[in-house]
Amino acid sequence: MTYCLAVKVNRGLVFASDSRTNAGVDYVATYSKMRRYCWPGERVCVLLTSGSLATSQAVMNAINRDLQDPDATFNLRSGKQLYEVAQYIGKLSQEEQQRHAKAMEKSGSSAESNFIFGGQIAGQPPEIFHVYPQGNFISASDDTPYLQIGENKYGKPILDRIIAKTTSLEDAARCAMVSLDSTIRSNISVGPPVELAMLQTDNIDEPFHSTYTLNSPMYKSMQKQWTQGLKRAFNRLPRFDWEKPER
Amino acid sequence: MTYCLAVKVNRGLVFASDSRTNAGVDYVATYSKMRRYCWPGERVCVLLTSGSLATSQAVMNAINRDLQDPDATFNLRSGKQLYEVAQYIGKLSQEEQQRHAKAMEKSGSSAESNFIFGGQIAGQPPEIFHVYPQGNFISASDDTPYLQIGENKYGKPILDRIIAKTTSLEDAARCAMVSLDSTIRSNISVGPPVELAMLQTDNIDEPFHSTYTLNSPMYKSMQKQWTQGLKRAFNRLPRFDWEKPER
C-alpha cells in the first residue's frame, strides 16, 4: 500500500509521501513516490503515485519521453493550464492500463494507479488534483483543502482538525508529517522514509524538498513531541463524576 | 457503517459503540448496537454488532429466545466458558446468514455481521472476542488489548498510542470516546449517540453504562478539551530550520 497527500493553503502547496511498496507481505520494497518537475520562472509541478507500481512507473516514463521528444503533441511543460496536464496524466495512466488489461484480468490482479498532481504555472493560481485510475480527476476545495491517495483513513482525523486554507505552509507540512506518522504506526504497508515538498505561492522555483528517515533529527523530534503532546492532551481530558480531580 | 470497539485492560473491560445505521446514503437511522446481559455474582456480558442490521437483530433475538426457553441446549447463561458463548454467537450468525444466502446472493447484497462479545464469568478472567461473519473468532492479546469492528481505521492511531494493558479503566474509556469522536468527525456513516459500558474486573454486576449525545456535558467537554489539547500539541511541534523559534 501507500499513503500520499497534498495540501493547498493560501501560502502554497505541500506534498508528502511514504516510500513502502509491497506485492503481498513477503515482497516489500522502498521506492520514492514523488517526482518534481521545475522550469524556474515558468512552472513547477509535483506528482505523487499510489497503486500499481508498474503503471505508476510507466506513466512517469511516458512523461519523461514526451518531455524529451521535440515532436510530442503535448507534454508536462506545454499544457497551458494545470488541469490539462492532469487530463494528460489520466490519459497516460489509462493507456498503460489498457495495454495490460487482458493479462491483468486473467491474473485477477489490478493495474490501477491513483495520482496526486499539483503545482503552479506562472501567472496562474496553484492547484492540486487527484487523478483517478479511470483518468478523470478532481481538485481540492476551499472547505477541504487536501487530497489523499492510498491508505488514507488513519491520517485523516488530524487533517480534519488542523488544516484550513489559512494554515501556514509550515504548519501544513507539519500536519502532513503527523498524518503520515500516524499511518506508519497503524499500518505496516505504509513506511519510511517520508518525503516532503513545499511550494510557496508565486515562487516558481525548485520546491523545498526533504527526505526524512526514522532517524532524521527533525522526524525524531516531531515524533517525540507529538507523542508527548498527545499524552498531555489525553491526561487533561475531563474525569468521570466518580473519579479524583485531574492529575 | 458502524464503529464499535472493546478494550481489555488489567482493571477491566470497556465497550463503546456509535448508533448510526445506513442502507445507502438516503436511508440513515439510529439504532443502539450494544446489548448488556447480567446475572449479578454469576456472569456479565456485553455484545456489540456491526454489518447487516437484519442479521445482528436476528442474532440478538435468538439469544433472547434461547435464554427464555427452558429446553434450550445452550444459551448465554449456560456456557461454561466465555469462548463457548463466542462460538454460540458465531453459530447463530452463520445460521441466520445461511437462511437468506440465496436471496442475498441474488440481490448482490451482504448479510454479514461482525460481533464483539466480552465479559466475565465469576472465578474466570474477563475476556473480549471478535466474532467474524464466518462464525470463527479471535480474542484480544496483551500486546494489542483492543478489538474493533466496522469503520476501524480513523480511530486506530489514538488507540495505538495510548492503550496498554496497564491503562486505567477510566483512561481506556476516555480513549475509546476519543477514538469514536475522531471517527464521527471523519466519516459520515458513523454517528452519535455514543454508548459506553465499563466492567470492573471481578465485580460481576451491572456494568456502568452511559449514552452520550453531542450535547451531553461530558461529551462536549471531552470534545472541546481534546481539540484544544491537540492544537496545543500541534503548536509545540519542532520548527523547520528557517522558521522563527516556537510560538
GROMACS .gro file of C-alpha atoms in nm, chain B residues 12-213:
model
  202
  259GLY     CA    1  -1.147  -0.442   3.345
  260LEU     CA    2  -1.326  -0.405   3.012
  261VAL     CA    3  -1.455  -0.109   2.817
  262PHE     CA    4  -1.709  -0.131   2.535
  263ALA     CA    5  -1.807   0.160   2.312
  264SER     CA    6  -2.030   0.196   2.008
  265ASP     CA    7  -2.182   0.455   1.778
  266SER     CA    8  -2.550   0.446   1.681
  267ARG     CA    9  -2.575   0.518   1.310
  268THR     CA   10  -2.702   0.266   1.059
  269ASN     CA   11  -2.745   0.324   0.691
  270ALA     CA   12  -2.862   0.141   0.383
  271GLY     CA   13  -2.723   0.372   0.119
  272VAL     CA   14  -2.686   0.742   0.197
  273ASP     CA   15  -3.059   0.813   0.177
  274TYR     CA   16  -3.168   0.576   0.450
  275VAL     CA   17  -2.991   0.668   0.769
  276ALA     CA   18  -3.126   0.568   1.110
  277THR     CA   19  -3.027   0.549   1.476
  278TYR     CA   20  -3.001   0.211   1.649
  279SER     CA   21  -2.819   0.104   1.961
  280LYS     CA   22  -2.550  -0.152   1.876
  281MET     CA   23  -2.484  -0.256   2.235
  282ARG     CA   24  -2.659  -0.525   2.441
  283ARG     CA   25  -2.582  -0.593   2.807
  284TYR     CA   26  -2.662  -0.917   2.989
  285CYS     CA   27  -2.605  -0.951   3.362
  286TRP     CA   28  -2.666  -1.211   3.631
  287PRO     CA   29  -2.509  -1.044   3.934
  288GLY     CA   30  -2.246  -1.257   4.107
  289GLU     CA   31  -2.264  -1.508   3.822
  290ARG     CA   32  -2.175  -1.352   3.485
  291VAL     CA   33  -2.190  -1.026   3.294
  292CYS     CA   34  -2.161  -0.990   2.915
  293VAL     CA   35  -2.173  -0.717   2.653
  294LEU     CA   36  -2.240  -0.765   2.282
  295LEU     CA   37  -2.157  -0.510   2.008
  296THR     CA   38  -2.260  -0.554   1.645
  297SER     CA   39  -2.173  -0.415   1.302
  298GLY     CA   40  -2.272  -0.508   0.948
  299SER     CA   41  -2.617  -0.626   0.842
  300LEU     CA   42  -2.870  -0.490   1.088
  301ALA     CA   43  -3.110  -0.774   0.998
  302THR     CA   44  -2.850  -1.040   1.090
  303SER     CA   45  -2.748  -0.850   1.406
  304GLN     CA   46  -3.109  -0.822   1.525
  305ALA     CA   47  -3.181  -1.187   1.438
  306VAL     CA   48  -2.882  -1.298   1.648
  307MET     CA   49  -2.995  -1.083   1.943
  308ASN     CA   50  -3.349  -1.222   1.910
  309ALA     CA   51  -3.215  -1.578   1.903
  310ILE     CA   52  -3.005  -1.508   2.215
  311ASN     CA   53  -3.319  -1.390   2.396
  312ARG     CA   54  -3.524  -1.683   2.264
  313ASP     CA   55  -3.269  -1.933   2.399
  314LEU     CA   56  -3.248  -1.751   2.733
  315GLN     CA   57  -3.624  -1.780   2.776
  316ASP     CA   58  -3.650  -2.141   2.655
  317PRO     CA   59  -3.603  -2.385   2.946
  318ASP     CA   60  -3.538  -2.663   2.690
  319ALA     CA   61  -3.262  -2.478   2.503
  320THR     CA   62  -2.949  -2.695   2.486
  321PHE     CA   63  -2.724  -2.389   2.518
  322ASN     CA   64  -2.766  -2.024   2.599
  323LEU     CA   65  -2.576  -1.714   2.701
  324ARG     CA   66  -2.609  -1.810   3.067
  325SER     CA   67  -2.529  -2.181   3.040
  326GLY     CA   68  -2.195  -2.166   2.851
  327LYS     CA   69  -1.923  -2.269   3.097
  328GLN     CA   70  -1.653  -2.058   2.936
  329LEU     CA   71  -1.684  -1.730   2.751
  330TYR     CA   72  -1.523  -1.870   2.435
  331GLU     CA   73  -1.808  -2.125   2.415
  332VAL     CA   74  -2.052  -1.835   2.416
  333ALA     CA   75  -1.849  -1.662   2.141
  334GLN     CA   76  -1.874  -1.988   1.943
  335TYR     CA   77  -2.251  -1.995   2.001
  336ILE     CA   78  -2.288  -1.635   1.874
  337GLY     CA   79  -2.087  -1.729   1.564
  338LYS     CA   80  -2.320  -2.027   1.511
  339LEU     CA   81  -2.636  -1.814   1.544
  340SER     CA   82  -2.488  -1.561   1.300
  341GLN     CA   83  -2.399  -1.829   1.045
  342GLU     CA   84  -2.744  -1.992   1.073
  343GLU     CA   85  -2.915  -1.660   1.009
  344GLN     CA   86  -2.692  -1.580   0.712
  345GLN     CA   87  -2.744  -1.925   0.557
  346ARG     CA   88  -3.120  -1.882   0.587
  347HIS     CA   89  -3.110  -1.588   0.346
  348ALA     CA   90  -2.797  -1.679   0.148
  349LYS     CA   91  -2.969  -1.749  -0.184
  350ALA     CA   92  -3.185  -1.435  -0.177
  351MET     CA   93  -2.890  -1.218  -0.069
  352GLU     CA   94  -2.672  -1.356  -0.345
  353LYS     CA   95  -2.946  -1.280  -0.599
  354SER     CA   96  -2.970  -0.919  -0.479
  355GLY     CA   97  -2.593  -0.880  -0.468
  356SER     CA   98  -2.600  -0.754  -0.109
  357SER     CA   99  -2.441  -0.896   0.203
  358ALA     CA  100  -2.596  -1.034   0.522
  359GLU     CA  101  -2.259  -1.046   0.701
  360SER     CA  102  -2.229  -0.918   1.057
  361ASN     CA  103  -1.931  -0.881   1.287
  362PHE     CA  104  -1.966  -0.902   1.664
  363ILE     CA  105  -1.757  -0.804   1.961
  364PHE     CA  106  -1.851  -1.013   2.261
  365GLY     CA  107  -1.698  -0.996   2.605
  366GLY     CA  108  -1.749  -1.003   2.976
  367GLN     CA  109  -1.661  -1.211   3.278
  368ILE     CA  110  -1.784  -1.533   3.439
  369ALA     CA  111  -1.728  -1.539   3.818
  370GLY     CA  112  -1.397  -1.709   3.900
  371GLN     CA  113  -1.266  -1.672   3.544
  372PRO     CA  114  -1.068  -1.390   3.382
  373PRO     CA  115  -1.251  -1.123   3.179
  374GLU     CA  116  -1.227  -1.166   2.802
  375ILE     CA  117  -1.321  -0.999   2.475
  376PHE     CA  118  -1.373  -1.166   2.136
  377HIS     CA  119  -1.420  -1.055   1.777
  378VAL     CA  120  -1.669  -1.298   1.617
  379TYR     CA  121  -1.628  -1.293   1.237
  380PRO     CA  122  -1.916  -1.331   0.988
  381GLN     CA  123  -1.784  -1.683   0.919
  382GLY     CA  124  -1.854  -1.777   1.281
  383ASN     CA  125  -1.492  -1.813   1.394
  384PHE     CA  126  -1.339  -1.567   1.638
  385ILE     CA  127  -1.027  -1.421   1.797
  386SER     CA  128  -0.959  -1.275   2.141
  387ALA     CA  129  -0.754  -0.964   2.224
  388SER     CA  130  -0.389  -1.005   2.323
  389ASP     CA  131  -0.171  -0.844   2.590
  390ASP     CA  132   0.019  -0.658   2.318
  391THR     CA  133  -0.290  -0.537   2.134
  392PRO     CA  134  -0.552  -0.522   2.407
  393TYR     CA  135  -0.835  -0.387   2.192
  394LEU     CA  136  -1.072  -0.509   1.922
  395GLN     CA  137  -1.259  -0.303   1.664
  396ILE     CA  138  -1.543  -0.372   1.421
  397GLY     CA  139  -1.685  -0.156   1.142
  398GLU     CA  140  -1.514   0.164   1.034
  399ASN     CA  141  -1.198   0.099   1.236
  400LYS     CA  142  -0.916   0.292   1.070
  401TYR     CA  143  -0.982   0.655   1.166
  402GLY     CA  144  -0.989   0.575   1.537
  403LYS     CA  145  -0.696   0.334   1.546
  404PRO     CA  146  -0.395   0.572   1.576
  405ILE     CA  147  -0.506   0.707   1.915
  406LEU     CA  148  -0.560   0.354   2.049
  407ASP     CA  149  -0.214   0.252   1.926
  408ARG     CA  150  -0.059   0.548   2.109
  409ILE     CA  151  -0.248   0.530   2.440
  410ILE     CA  152  -0.382   0.184   2.520
  411ALA     CA  153  -0.172  -0.070   2.711
  412LYS     CA  154  -0.291  -0.339   2.948
  413THR     CA  155  -0.181  -0.125   3.243
  414THR     CA  156  -0.404   0.168   3.134
  415SER     CA  157  -0.670   0.253   3.392
  416LEU     CA  158  -1.031   0.163   3.317
  417GLU     CA  159  -1.133   0.529   3.301
  418ASP     CA  160  -0.844   0.621   3.071
  419ALA     CA  161  -0.937   0.330   2.846
  420ALA     CA  162  -1.295   0.464   2.839
  421ARG     CA  163  -1.177   0.818   2.758
  422CYS     CA  164  -0.952   0.681   2.482
  423ALA     CA  165  -1.246   0.484   2.338
  424MET     CA  166  -1.452   0.806   2.337
  425VAL     CA  167  -1.176   1.000   2.157
  426SER     CA  168  -1.139   0.714   1.909
  427LEU     CA  169  -1.515   0.725   1.840
  428ASP     CA  170  -1.521   1.104   1.819
  429SER     CA  171  -1.235   1.110   1.564
  430THR     CA  172  -1.425   0.857   1.354
  431ILE     CA  173  -1.752   1.052   1.379
  432ARG     CA  174  -1.573   1.367   1.257
  433SER     CA  175  -1.406   1.199   0.962
  434ASN     CA  176  -1.678   0.957   0.845
  435ILE     CA  177  -2.041   1.047   0.795
  436SER     CA  178  -2.155   0.684   0.827
  437VAL     CA  179  -2.058   0.676   1.196
  438GLY     CA  180  -2.273   0.892   1.425
  439PRO     CA  181  -2.392   0.970   1.776
  440PRO     CA  182  -2.515   0.892   2.033
  441VAL     CA  183  -2.211   0.714   2.171
  442GLU     CA  184  -2.269   0.430   2.415
  443LEU     CA  185  -2.015   0.334   2.675
  444ALA     CA  186  -2.006   0.033   2.909
  445MET     CA  187  -1.739  -0.044   3.169
  446LEU     CA  188  -1.688  -0.367   3.364
  447GLN     CA  189  -1.450  -0.371   3.657
  448THR     CA  190  -1.251  -0.694   3.685
  449ASP     CA  191  -1.407  -0.931   3.941
  450ASN     CA  192  -1.706  -0.704   4.001
  451ILE     CA  193  -1.970  -0.932   3.847
  452ASP     CA  194  -2.251  -0.679   3.844
  453GLU     CA  195  -2.446  -0.449   3.611
  454PRO     CA  196  -2.180  -0.264   3.411
  455PHE     CA  197  -2.151   0.112   3.430
  456HIS     CA  198  -2.340   0.229   3.124
  457SER     CA  199  -2.395   0.569   2.971
  458THR     CA  200  -2.525   0.713   2.646
  459TYR     CA  201  -2.372   1.041   2.526
  460THR     CA  202  -2.529   1.268   2.265
   0.00000   0.00000   0.00000
